[in-house]
Amino acid sequence: ATSVPARVMGLLAESGTVEPGKRADLIVVDGDPLTRIADTRNVRLVVANGRRYDPAPLWRSVGFEP
């Protein structure tokens, strides 16, 4: 879902797939959201701009309890 847009925009060398040396923002989910969409609520890790974040404080910052 991300490699084709990155290729079209000429950014495949730096983003679009998860590989060493490439930029990536990701969420790590406990479950399979392709078969159970509610699993998107089971976020275990967030990586954005090269930094790791614990999702619990992120949820609290927008008024949700993890």
PDB file of N, CA, C and O in Angstrom:
ATOM      1  N   ALA A   1       0.813  -1.201   0.000  1.00  0.00           N
ATOM      2  CA  ALA A   1       0.000   0.000   0.000  1.00  0.00           C
ATOM      3  C   ALA A   1       0.854   1.260   0.000  1.00  0.00           C
ATOM      4  O   ALA A   1       0.355   2.321  -0.310  1.00  0.00           O
ATOM      5  N   THR A   2       2.138   1.154   0.338  1.00  0.00           N
ATOM      6  CA  THR A   2       2.964   2.362   0.391  1.00  0.00           C
ATOM      7  C   THR A   2       4.077   2.376  -0.656  1.00  0.00           C
ATOM      8  O   THR A   2       4.573   3.444  -0.988  1.00  0.00           O
ATOM      9  N   SER A   3       4.467   1.231  -1.185  1.00  0.00           N
ATOM     10  CA  SER A   3       5.585   1.221  -2.134  1.00  0.00           C
ATOM     11  C   SER A   3       5.202   1.826  -3.480  1.00  0.00           C
ATOM     12  O   SER A   3       6.005   2.537  -4.093  1.00  0.00           O
ATOM     13  N   VAL A   4       3.990   1.578  -3.965  1.00  0.00           N
ATOM     14  CA  VAL A   4       3.587   2.134  -5.264  1.00  0.00           C
ATOM     15  C   VAL A   4       3.519   3.665  -5.213  1.00  0.00           C
ATOM     16  O   VAL A   4       4.111   4.332  -6.069  1.00  0.00           O
ATOM     17  N   PRO A   5       2.839   4.269  -4.213  1.00  0.00           N
ATOM     18  CA  PRO A   5       2.853   5.731  -4.149  1.00  0.00           C
ATOM     19  C   PRO A   5       4.269   6.302  -4.015  1.00  0.00           C
ATOM     20  O   PRO A   5       4.590   7.323  -4.635  1.00  0.00           O
ATOM     21  N   ALA A   6       5.127   5.644  -3.231  1.00  0.00           N
ATOM     22  CA  ALA A   6       6.506   6.134  -3.086  1.00  0.00           C
ATOM     23  C   ALA A   6       7.238   6.071  -4.421  1.00  0.00           C
ATOM     24  O   ALA A   6       7.972   6.996  -4.773  1.00  0.00           O
ATOM     25  N   ARG A   7       7.022   5.008  -5.175  1.00  0.00           N
ATOM     26  CA  ARG A   7       7.674   4.882  -6.486  1.00  0.00           C
ATOM     27  C   ARG A   7       7.162   5.963  -7.438  1.00  0.00           C
ATOM     28  O   ARG A   7       7.943   6.636  -8.109  1.00  0.00           O
ATOM     29  N   VAL A   8       5.850   6.161  -7.480  1.00  0.00           N
ATOM     30  CA  VAL A   8       5.258   7.165  -8.370  1.00  0.00           C
ATOM     31  C   VAL A   8       5.777   8.567  -8.047  1.00  0.00           C
ATOM     32  O   VAL A   8       6.015   9.371  -8.941  1.00  0.00           O
ATOM     33  N   MET A   9       5.985   8.845  -6.770  1.00  0.00           N
ATOM     34  CA  MET A   9       6.466  10.169  -6.358  1.00  0.00           C
ATOM     35  C   MET A   9       7.997  10.282  -6.397  1.00  0.00           C
ATOM     36  O   MET A   9       8.558  11.309  -6.037  1.00  0.00           O
ATOM     37  N   GLY A  10       8.675   9.210  -6.825  1.00  0.00           N
ATOM     38  CA  GLY A  10      10.129   9.242  -6.904  1.00  0.00           C
ATOM     39  C   GLY A  10      10.811   9.174  -5.548  1.00  0.00           C
ATOM     40  O   GLY A  10      11.942   9.634  -5.406  1.00  0.00           O
ATOM     41  N   LEU A  11      10.133   8.591  -4.547  1.00  0.00           N
ATOM     42  CA  LEU A  11      10.672   8.541  -3.185  1.00  0.00           C
ATOM     43  C   LEU A  11      11.012   7.130  -2.716  1.00  0.00           C
ATOM     44  O   LEU A  11      11.307   6.922  -1.547  1.00  0.00           O
ATOM     45  N   LEU A  12      10.983   6.153  -3.617  1.00  0.00           N
ATOM     46  CA  LEU A  12      11.176   4.768  -3.199  1.00  0.00           C
ATOM     47  C   LEU A  12      12.548   4.514  -2.574  1.00  0.00           C
ATOM     48  O   LEU A  12      12.692   3.647  -1.730  1.00  0.00           O
ATOM     49  N   ALA A  13      13.551   5.297  -2.926  1.00  0.00           N
ATOM     50  CA  ALA A  13      14.890   5.106  -2.339  1.00  0.00           C
ATOM     51  C   ALA A  13      14.924   5.469  -0.865  1.00  0.00           C
ATOM     52  O   ALA A  13      15.765   4.981  -0.124  1.00  0.00           O
ATOM     53  N   GLU A  14      13.982   6.317  -0.414  1.00  0.00           N
ATOM     54  CA  GLU A  14      14.007   6.748   0.982  1.00  0.00           C
ATOM     55  C   GLU A  14      12.787   6.342   1.788  1.00  0.00           C
ATOM     56  O   GLU A  14      12.808   6.403   3.012  1.00  0.00           O
ATOM     57  N   SER A  15      11.709   5.915   1.130  1.00  0.00           N
ATOM     58  CA  SER A  15      10.503   5.506   1.864  1.00  0.00           C
ATOM     59  C   SER A  15       9.685   4.548   1.011  1.00  0.00           C
ATOM     60  O   SER A  15      10.053   4.232  -0.115  1.00  0.00           O
ATOM     61  N   GLY A  16       8.589   4.061   1.560  1.00  0.00           N
ATOM     62  CA  GLY A  16       7.692   3.179   0.812  1.00  0.00           C
ATOM     63  C   GLY A  16       7.752   1.726   1.228  1.00  0.00           C
ATOM     64  O   GLY A  16       6.798   0.983   1.041  1.00  0.00           O
ATOM     65  N   THR A  17       8.882   1.299   1.764  1.00  0.00           N
ATOM     66  CA  THR A  17       9.027  -0.063   2.291  1.00  0.00           C
ATOM     67  C   THR A  17       9.813   0.027   3.594  1.00  0.00           C
ATOM     68  O   THR A  17      10.506   1.010   3.837  1.00  0.00           O
ATOM     69  N   VAL A  18       9.715  -1.006   4.421  1.00  0.00           N
ATOM     70  CA  VAL A  18      10.442  -1.020   5.687  1.00  0.00           C
ATOM     71  C   VAL A  18      11.780  -1.722   5.451  1.00  0.00           C
ATOM     72  O   VAL A  18      11.831  -2.929   5.226  1.00  0.00           O
ATOM     73  N   GLU A  19      12.851  -0.919   5.447  1.00  0.00           N
ATOM     74  CA  GLU A  19      14.197  -1.425   5.221  1.00  0.00           C
ATOM     75  C   GLU A  19      15.179  -0.555   5.993  1.00  0.00           C
ATOM     76  O   GLU A  19      14.890   0.620   6.248  1.00  0.00           O
ATOM     77  N   PRO A  20      16.346  -1.112   6.357  1.00  0.00           N
ATOM     78  CA  PRO A  20      17.355  -0.289   7.023  1.00  0.00           C
ATOM     79  C   PRO A  20      17.713   0.922   6.167  1.00  0.00           C
ATOM     80  O   PRO A  20      17.859   0.816   4.951  1.00  0.00           O
ATOM     81  N   GLY A  21      17.809   2.073   6.816  1.00  0.00           N
ATOM     82  CA  GLY A  21      18.200   3.293   6.138  1.00  0.00           C
ATOM     83  C   GLY A  21      17.053   4.093   5.547  1.00  0.00           C
ATOM     84  O   GLY A  21      17.260   5.192   5.060  1.00  0.00           O
ATOM     85  N   LYS A  22      15.836   3.542   5.562  1.00  0.00           N
ATOM     86  CA  LYS A  22      14.688   4.264   5.031  1.00  0.00           C
ATOM     87  C   LYS A  22      13.889   4.889   6.159  1.00  0.00           C
ATOM     88  O   LYS A  22      13.892   4.408   7.282  1.00  0.00           O
ATOM     89  N   ARG A  23      13.213   5.998   5.830  1.00  0.00           N
ATOM     90  CA  ARG A  23      12.314   6.635   6.795  1.00  0.00           C
ATOM     91  C   ARG A  23      11.060   5.779   6.919  1.00  0.00           C
ATOM     92  O   ARG A  23      10.585   5.228   5.934  1.00  0.00           O
ATOM     93  N   ALA A  24      10.532   5.689   8.130  1.00  0.00           N
ATOM     94  CA  ALA A  24       9.300   4.925   8.319  1.00  0.00           C
ATOM     95  C   ALA A  24       8.570   5.404   9.560  1.00  0.00           C
ATOM     96  O   ALA A  24       9.171   5.631  10.595  1.00  0.00           O
ATOM     97  N   ASP A  25       7.287   5.593   9.414  1.00  0.00           N
ATOM     98  CA  ASP A  25       6.399   5.790  10.550  1.00  0.00           C
ATOM     99  C   ASP A  25       5.561   4.519  10.602  1.00  0.00           C
ATOM    100  O   ASP A  25       5.011   4.102   9.585  1.00  0.00           O
ATOM    101  N   LEU A  26       5.514   3.878  11.762  1.00  0.00           N
ATOM    102  CA  LEU A  26       4.751   2.640  11.862  1.00  0.00           C
ATOM    103  C   LEU A  26       4.034   2.522  13.177  1.00  0.00           C
ATOM    104  O   LEU A  26       4.390   3.166  14.151  1.00  0.00           O
ATOM    105  N   ILE A  27       3.028   1.673  13.151  1.00  0.00           N
ATOM    106  CA  ILE A  27       2.406   1.233  14.393  1.00  0.00           C
ATOM    107  C   ILE A  27       2.497  -0.279  14.414  1.00  0.00           C
ATOM    108  O   ILE A  27       2.376  -0.922  13.372  1.00  0.00           O
ATOM    109  N   VAL A  28       2.775  -0.823  15.582  1.00  0.00           N
ATOM    110  CA  VAL A  28       2.814  -2.271  15.762  1.00  0.00           C
ATOM    111  C   VAL A  28       1.548  -2.636  16.512  1.00  0.00           C
ATOM    112  O   VAL A  28       1.283  -2.118  17.601  1.00  0.00           O
ATOM    113  N   VAL A  29       0.759  -3.521  15.890  1.00  0.00           N
ATOM    114  CA  VAL A  29      -0.553  -3.890  16.409  1.00  0.00           C
ATOM    115  C   VAL A  29      -0.530  -5.340  16.869  1.00  0.00           C
ATOM    116  O   VAL A  29       0.019  -6.204  16.182  1.00  0.00           O
ATOM    117  N   ASP A  30      -1.136  -5.600  18.021  1.00  0.00           N
ATOM    118  CA  ASP A  30      -1.299  -6.961  18.513  1.00  0.00           C
ATOM    119  C   ASP A  30      -2.603  -7.493  17.928  1.00  0.00           C
ATOM    120  O   ASP A  30      -3.688  -7.134  18.375  1.00  0.00           O
ATOM    121  N   GLY A  31      -2.503  -8.297  16.889  1.00  0.00           N
ATOM    122  CA  GLY A  31      -3.688  -8.842  16.236  1.00  0.00           C
ATOM    123  C   GLY A  31      -3.571  -8.743  14.730  1.00  0.00           C
ATOM    124  O   GLY A  31      -2.504  -8.467  14.189  1.00  0.00           O
ATOM    125  N   ASP A  32      -4.689  -8.940  14.056  1.00  0.00           N
ATOM    126  CA  ASP A  32      -4.733  -8.904  12.600  1.00  0.00           C
ATOM    127  C   ASP A  32      -5.888  -8.025  12.151  1.00  0.00           C
ATOM    128  O   ASP A  32      -7.021  -8.497  12.011  1.00  0.00           O
ATOM    129  N   PRO A  33      -5.626  -6.735  11.943  1.00  0.00           N
ATOM    130  CA  PRO A  33      -6.704  -5.827  11.568  1.00  0.00           C
ATOM    131  C   PRO A  33      -7.323  -6.132  10.205  1.00  0.00           C
ATOM    132  O   PRO A  33      -8.396  -5.647   9.898  1.00  0.00           O
ATOM    133  N   LEU A  34      -6.667  -6.952   9.386  1.00  0.00           N
ATOM    134  CA  LEU A  34      -7.272  -7.335   8.113  1.00  0.00           C
ATOM    135  C   LEU A  34      -8.464  -8.264   8.305  1.00  0.00           C
ATOM    136  O   LEU A  34      -9.382  -8.277   7.491  1.00  0.00           O
ATOM    137  N   THR A  35      -8.440  -9.032   9.398  1.00  0.00           N
ATOM    138  CA  THR A  35      -9.564  -9.928   9.664  1.00  0.00           C
ATOM    139  C   THR A  35     -10.467  -9.418  10.790  1.00  0.00           C
ATOM    140  O   THR A  35     -11.623  -9.814  10.869  1.00  0.00           O
ATOM    141  N   ARG A  36      -9.930  -8.554  11.642  1.00  0.00           N
ATOM    142  CA  ARG A  36     -10.720  -8.013  12.757  1.00  0.00           C
ATOM    143  C   ARG A  36     -10.325  -6.558  12.956  1.00  0.00           C
ATOM    144  O   ARG A  36      -9.337  -6.259  13.617  1.00  0.00           O
ATOM    145  N   ILE A  37     -11.097  -5.646  12.383  1.00  0.00           N
ATOM    146  CA  ILE A  37     -10.749  -4.222  12.392  1.00  0.00           C
ATOM    147  C   ILE A  37     -10.569  -3.668  13.806  1.00  0.00           C
ATOM    148  O   ILE A  37      -9.780  -2.752  14.021  1.00  0.00           O
ATOM    149  N   ALA A  38     -11.244  -4.241  14.783  1.00  0.00           N
ATOM    150  CA  ALA A  38     -11.113  -3.778  16.171  1.00  0.00           C
ATOM    151  C   ALA A  38      -9.684  -3.948  16.691  1.00  0.00           C
ATOM    152  O   ALA A  38      -9.295  -3.273  17.644  1.00  0.00           O
ATOM    153  N   ASP A  39      -8.884  -4.810  16.073  1.00  0.00           N
ATOM    154  CA  ASP A  39      -7.494  -4.988  16.505  1.00  0.00           C
ATOM    155  C   ASP A  39      -6.659  -3.728  16.304  1.00  0.00           C
ATOM    156  O   ASP A  39      -5.580  -3.609  16.882  1.00  0.00           O
ATOM    157  N   THR A  40      -7.144  -2.767  15.515  1.00  0.00           N
ATOM    158  CA  THR A  40      -6.409  -1.508  15.367  1.00  0.00           C
ATOM    159  C   THR A  40      -6.344  -0.752  16.689  1.00  0.00           C
ATOM    160  O   THR A  40      -5.549   0.161  16.842  1.00  0.00           O
ATOM    161  N   ARG A  41      -7.154  -1.157  17.643  1.00  0.00           N
ATOM    162  CA  ARG A  41      -7.115  -0.535  18.976  1.00  0.00           C
ATOM    163  C   ARG A  41      -6.071  -1.175  19.879  1.00  0.00           C
ATOM    164  O   ARG A  41      -5.845  -0.704  20.994  1.00  0.00           O
ATOM    165  N   ASN A  42      -5.433  -2.233  19.425  1.00  0.00           N
ATOM    166  CA  ASN A  42      -4.419  -2.944  20.205  1.00  0.00           C
ATOM    167  C   ASN A  42      -3.012  -2.514  19.800  1.00  0.00           C
ATOM    168  O   ASN A  42      -2.157  -3.331  19.486  1.00  0.00           O
ATOM    169  N   VAL A  43      -2.768  -1.216  19.802  1.00  0.00           N
ATOM    170  CA  VAL A  43      -1.456  -0.691  19.403  1.00  0.00           C
ATOM    171  C   VAL A  43      -0.463  -0.933  20.530  1.00  0.00           C
ATOM    172  O   VAL A  43      -0.703  -0.591  21.684  1.00  0.00           O
ATOM    173  N   ARG A  44       0.667  -1.530  20.192  1.00  0.00           N
ATOM    174  CA  ARG A  44       1.703  -1.840  21.182  1.00  0.00           C
ATOM    175  C   ARG A  44       2.905  -0.911  21.082  1.00  0.00           C
ATOM    176  O   ARG A  44       3.630  -0.718  22.047  1.00  0.00           O
ATOM    177  N   LEU A  45       3.133  -0.329  19.903  1.00  0.00           N
ATOM    178  CA  LEU A  45       4.305   0.515  19.692  1.00  0.00           C
ATOM    179  C   LEU A  45       4.020   1.466  18.539  1.00  0.00           C
ATOM    180  O   LEU A  45       3.393   1.088  17.555  1.00  0.00           O
ATOM    181  N   VAL A  46       4.500   2.694  18.669  1.00  0.00           N
ATOM    182  CA  VAL A  46       4.407   3.686  17.603  1.00  0.00           C
ATOM    183  C   VAL A  46       5.823   4.170  17.311  1.00  0.00           C
ATOM    184  O   VAL A  46       6.579   4.467  18.233  1.00  0.00           O
ATOM    185  N   VAL A  47       6.183   4.231  16.038  1.00  0.00           N
ATOM    186  CA  VAL A  47       7.467   4.804  15.624  1.00  0.00           C
ATOM    187  C   VAL A  47       7.142   5.923  14.647  1.00  0.00           C
ATOM    188  O   VAL A  47       6.482   5.704  13.631  1.00  0.00           O
ATOM    189  N   ALA A  48       7.581   7.141  14.974  1.00  0.00           N
ATOM    190  CA  ALA A  48       7.347   8.298  14.115  1.00  0.00           C
ATOM    191  C   ALA A  48       8.592   9.175  14.107  1.00  0.00           C
ATOM    192  O   ALA A  48       9.163   9.455  15.161  1.00  0.00           O
ATOM    193  N   ASN A  49       9.005   9.559  12.926  1.00  0.00           N
ATOM    194  CA  ASN A  49      10.203  10.393  12.770  1.00  0.00           C
ATOM    195  C   ASN A  49      11.426   9.801  13.468  1.00  0.00           C
ATOM    196  O   ASN A  49      12.208  10.509  14.075  1.00  0.00           O
ATOM    197  N   GLY A  50      11.537   8.487  13.425  1.00  0.00           N
ATOM    198  CA  GLY A  50      12.699   7.813  13.996  1.00  0.00           C
ATOM    199  C   GLY A  50      12.683   7.652  15.505  1.00  0.00           C
ATOM    200  O   GLY A  50      13.647   7.198  16.087  1.00  0.00           O
ATOM    201  N   ARG A  51      11.571   8.004  16.148  1.00  0.00           N
ATOM    202  CA  ARG A  51      11.478   7.870  17.611  1.00  0.00           C
ATOM    203  C   ARG A  51      10.402   6.873  17.980  1.00  0.00           C
ATOM    204  O   ARG A  51       9.357   6.814  17.353  1.00  0.00           O
ATOM    205  N   ARG A  52      10.672   6.100  19.041  1.00  0.00           N
ATOM    206  CA  ARG A  52       9.705   5.139  19.583  1.00  0.00           C
ATOM    207  C   ARG A  52       8.821   5.816  20.605  1.00  0.00           C
ATOM    208  O   ARG A  52       9.297   6.599  21.418  1.00  0.00           O
ATOM    209  N   TYR A  53       7.552   5.487  20.573  1.00  0.00           N
ATOM    210  CA  TYR A  53       6.606   6.035  21.540  1.00  0.00           C
ATOM    211  C   TYR A  53       5.771   4.916  22.147  1.00  0.00           C
ATOM    212  O   TYR A  53       5.332   4.012  21.446  1.00  0.00           O
ATOM    213  N   ASP A  54       5.555   5.026  23.451  1.00  0.00           N
ATOM    214  CA  ASP A  54       4.620   4.147  24.145  1.00  0.00           C
ATOM    215  C   ASP A  54       3.226   4.671  23.820  1.00  0.00           C
ATOM    216  O   ASP A  54       2.947   5.858  24.018  1.00  0.00           O
ATOM    217  N   PRO A  55       2.319   3.843  23.319  1.00  0.00           N
ATOM    218  CA  PRO A  55       1.015   4.349  22.904  1.00  0.00           C
ATOM    219  C   PRO A  55       0.121   4.834  24.050  1.00  0.00           C
ATOM    220  O   PRO A  55      -0.729   5.700  23.834  1.00  0.00           O
ATOM    221  N   ALA A  56       0.285   4.335  25.258  1.00  0.00           N
ATOM    222  CA  ALA A  56      -0.602   4.726  26.364  1.00  0.00           C
ATOM    223  C   ALA A  56      -0.600   6.238  26.612  1.00  0.00           C
ATOM    224  O   ALA A  56      -1.671   6.850  26.669  1.00  0.00           O
ATOM    225  N   PRO A  57       0.556   6.890  26.749  1.00  0.00           N
ATOM    226  CA  PRO A  57       0.528   8.346  26.929  1.00  0.00           C
ATOM    227  C   PRO A  57      -0.048   9.091  25.719  1.00  0.00           C
ATOM    228  O   PRO A  57      -0.671  10.145  25.873  1.00  0.00           O
ATOM    229  N   LEU A  58       0.145   8.546  24.526  1.00  0.00           N
ATOM    230  CA  LEU A  58      -0.439   9.177  23.336  1.00  0.00           C
ATOM    231  C   LEU A  58      -1.963   9.141  23.406  1.00  0.00           C
ATOM    232  O   LEU A  58      -2.632  10.133  23.110  1.00  0.00           O
ATOM    233  N   TRP A  59      -2.509   7.982  23.789  1.00  0.00           N
ATOM    234  CA  TRP A  59      -3.973   7.876  23.941  1.00  0.00           C
ATOM    235  C   TRP A  59      -4.471   8.867  24.990  1.00  0.00           C
ATOM    236  O   TRP A  59      -5.456   9.566  24.775  1.00  0.00           O
ATOM    237  N   ARG A  60      -3.780   8.922  26.141  1.00  0.00           N
ATOM    238  CA  ARG A  60      -4.211   9.827  27.209  1.00  0.00           C
ATOM    239  C   ARG A  60      -4.166  11.293  26.771  1.00  0.00           C
ATOM    240  O   ARG A  60      -5.009  12.083  27.167  1.00  0.00           O
ATOM    241  N   SER A  61      -3.192  11.640  25.941  1.00  0.00           N
ATOM    242  CA  SER A  61      -3.048  13.038  25.503  1.00  0.00           C
ATOM    243  C   SER A  61      -4.235  13.525  24.680  1.00  0.00           C
ATOM    244  O   SER A  61      -4.450  14.729  24.567  1.00  0.00           O
ATOM    245  N   VAL A  62      -5.002  12.596  24.126  1.00  0.00           N
ATOM    246  CA  VAL A  62      -6.187  12.980  23.349  1.00  0.00           C
ATOM    247  C   VAL A  62      -7.479  12.570  24.043  1.00  0.00           C
ATOM    248  O   VAL A  62      -8.542  12.531  23.447  1.00  0.00           O
ATOM    249  N   GLY A  63      -7.374  12.248  25.351  1.00  0.00           N
ATOM    250  CA  GLY A  63      -8.563  12.028  26.164  1.00  0.00           C
ATOM    251  C   GLY A  63      -9.109  10.624  26.195  1.00  0.00           C
ATOM    252  O   GLY A  63     -10.250  10.416  26.623  1.00  0.00           O
ATOM    253  N   PHE A  64      -8.325   9.618  25.793  1.00  0.00           N
ATOM    254  CA  PHE A  64      -8.771   8.222  25.848  1.00  0.00           C
ATOM    255  C   PHE A  64      -7.993   7.470  26.905  1.00  0.00           C
ATOM    256  O   PHE A  64      -6.831   7.774  27.172  1.00  0.00           O
ATOM    257  N   GLU A  65      -8.604   6.481  27.487  1.00  0.00           N
ATOM    258  CA  GLU A  65      -7.890   5.571  28.397  1.00  0.00           C
ATOM    259  C   GLU A  65      -7.421   4.368  27.607  1.00  0.00           C
ATOM    260  O   GLU A  65      -8.208   3.758  26.882  1.00  0.00           O
ATOM    261  N   PRO A  66      -6.143   4.023  27.725  1.00  0.00           N
ATOM    262  CA  PRO A  66      -5.618   2.851  26.986  1.00  0.00           C
ATOM    263  C   PRO A  66      -6.177   1.542  27.513  1.00  0.00           C
ATOM    264  O   PRO A  66      -6.670   1.452  28.587  1.00  0.00           O
TER     265      PRO A  66
END
